[in-house]
Amino acid sequence: MALDDRKTDFKFVGTRPDRPDGLDKVTGRAKFGADMYAPGMLHGAILRSPHAHARIVKIDTSKAEALKDVKAVVTRADFSDEVEFKPGLEGEFWNVLENVMAGEKALYDGHAVAAVAATSALAARDALKLIEVEYEVLPHVTDVDKAMEPDAPVIREGAADYSVPEGMHPNVVRYHESGHGDVEAGFAEADLVIEDHFDTEATHQGYIEPHACLAMLGNDGKGELWCCTQGHWIVQKTCAALLGIETSQLRVTASEIGGGFGGKTTVFIEPVALALSRKANRPVKLVMSRSEVFRATGPTASASMDVKIGMKKDGTITAAQGVFRLQGGAFPGAPGDFTAMCAFAPYNLTNVRQVGYDVMTNRPKQAAYRAPGAPMGAFAVESVIDELCNQLGLDPIDVRLKNAAREGTKASYGPRYPRIGLVETLEAAKAHPHYSAPLKPGQGRGISCGFWFNHGGETSVSLALSEDGSAQVMVGTPDIGGSRASMALMAAEVLGIPYENIRVTVADTATLGYNDVSHGSRVTYASGLATIKAAQNAVEKLCERAAAKWGIPVDAVKWENGCAVPSGPNAGDFDPLPIAEITADMGRTGGPISGHFEATPEGAGVSFGTHIVDAEVDRETGKTTITRYTVIQDAGKAIHPTYVEGQFQGGAAQGIGWALNEEYIYGEDGRLQNAVFLDYRIPVASDLPMIDTVIVEVPNPGHPFGVRGVGETGIVPPLAAIANAVSNAAGVRMRQLPMSPPRVLAALKGDG
């Protein structure tokens, strides 16, 4: 039997069937994080620091514990003392524990210091008011550049890892440097060199559903946890470590998820709920308020960047260098390395150097937001390229095509690219009617390219056939972007049965082997590859049953259109044997038929996109209106094109918010001033234009169907494309995000 590993003629893949979870979600049957209840359930609440940086001198919980409705109170003392502090990210469990519940110091406004479980949510909140905490307020720093100054307050001594050069401030905890060639020689060859500075503020993912969980942990060390997460195996592993229990004894089930975008790839409240449950010996539900989400969960990093690029008069880039400083809150983890590696990745550069810094400040621990770190770097680099094009009188797409990375190009961060689709996205952008459409007075057009690595990760899938020939697929990656539909389509393609005959379930941690988090644009690639392989494994067994029934060798049987058939005239004259006939007899022919696959696939394939944006600036108020937006991106192969288009549009919409309005605003006291949606303004429908999409398909050689992940690349170009459009409309270069009306107005007046 031969199974084609490079399928190109598809029956189901590439179609647009209804989403399998649609009915549950529109009727309210779908269960999200806060929708689960248990008999005897208690309600949890967390006391948070009102200071940006303070030593915790004493915590007195006695008055809260004396309340009849309070059944448990926990502090740092209730967590495992076996979690060790180690430098940098090597001490990730310790860093998570320190973030989940403060130890000696509160490190940011909103840092958890204690928690209670009571018979009602109101009683729990009232009990928090009775917990007395004595603080010694310490100097704080929330700005990345100020955190690197010699006299900056030290967040934590000894947190830096081996990569940090000697002489750096202790707040610098990781350092990255890469590149090739001689940048100084390259700058000497240029006809024009531009060097500029850019800043971006931290932004939140803006998911509508707050973090929520229901925890049950007994004194025997066995527990159950229901939570909204992008990766329940990492929740299981982390919670077990923090509470000192065996990993296998904690079963974690992922709820439906009301948005994540990278912000639910880590752990915030789940260990607290489990600790409360263990102490009270009852189930505990814990749901964050919106203010808690903003103050205590991970936004993006903020960035301070310096970029220098040299270009010849014909548009050839002769050299490029960038320094990218990112703060990731009071813990290591800001993606300064990703920013540096992604910044120049779209271009074929002979001379390039990039440096990235991970800097700690008194802010909440940052989390991923789609392509972590990449949008900031693209904003700086693509802005300088746009300015070079303007000053040299060159077409911005032609310049990018001239310098575009292709198959075989040595990437700025090291490896050579395999087959990639950047050129195809640029060609599609140039040919699109949007690019040649006339602009009205006061409008400007912006172009930007963007890059993301994509990721494979540990993956496990099981597929079971029912007696009627239908199939059940169990995956371990929570569905955050339509993966149930994509898995069903890929399984249908291999099995040759209708999409509707396949049900995809997100399994819990006790049902399936380990699965990495739904992040890194990995799900359709990695879980999809595993689903294909599991289905192929089942097909092999189906062919074995057919071969046994016909009395011929198994290699004389092949699978076509949901049936076993002889592989040729010499194999015998047998009618096609449908899957339902084989499965109907499987109990008498060898037992259940299923397929499995476990691996860590490494051929994810990098991804590129190009965005075109038109913006109009009101010169009296500084208000910016996005009038037209087009996303062109390489998807490798679009399994479900509607979902792919939705990912493209979602990245653009979030990029519009990030570029124009969204930012964390801290006061002089280090406290967050806009911790609700009323003050932290995300885009609404009236802020957005119709977002056009073009799916480019340059197959990824590392996937049987050619898939490239699409979830993250879409948020990389918007910041730069919008900034270029606004700068061209306003006639002044915008170097700081967000480009809010006051900031644009100041730039127009020459004050920015």
XYZ file of C-alpha atoms in Angstrom, residues 230 338 452-461 476-477 487 514-530 597-606 700 702-703 707-709 712:
49
model
C -4.312 27.608 25.249
C 12.564 37.352 18.611
C 7.200 34.860 11.667
C 9.086 31.627 12.376
C 6.168 29.241 13.048
C 6.619 26.288 15.379
C 6.134 22.530 15.595
C 6.148 21.337 19.192
C 5.252 18.116 20.974
C 2.054 16.715 19.510
C -0.131 13.643 20.024
C -3.335 12.666 18.172
C -4.606 18.003 22.608
C -4.541 21.544 21.255
C -8.493 18.615 11.613
C 1.539 15.360 25.998
C 0.692 18.256 23.685
C 2.453 21.582 23.513
C 0.487 24.817 23.847
C -1.707 26.169 21.027
C 0.779 28.866 20.075
C 3.487 29.596 17.544
C 1.001 29.119 14.663
C 1.583 25.439 15.246
C -1.846 23.836 15.504
C -2.917 23.430 11.879
C 0.642 22.463 11.013
C 1.602 20.127 13.882
C -1.772 18.758 15.009
C -2.773 18.643 11.350
C 0.290 16.614 10.446
C -0.386 14.292 13.393
C 0.664 9.527 16.003
C 3.070 11.199 18.398
C 6.024 13.362 17.402
C 7.726 16.732 17.611
C 7.567 17.855 13.974
C 10.230 20.348 12.932
C 9.251 21.377 9.413
C 6.803 24.138 10.310
C 8.045 26.473 7.587
C 8.429 30.227 8.035
C 5.470 24.203 2.882
C 7.593 20.178 5.732
C 3.883 19.281 5.723
C 0.386 23.890 5.403
C 2.053 26.938 6.942
C 0.677 28.422 10.148
C 0.692 35.103 13.943
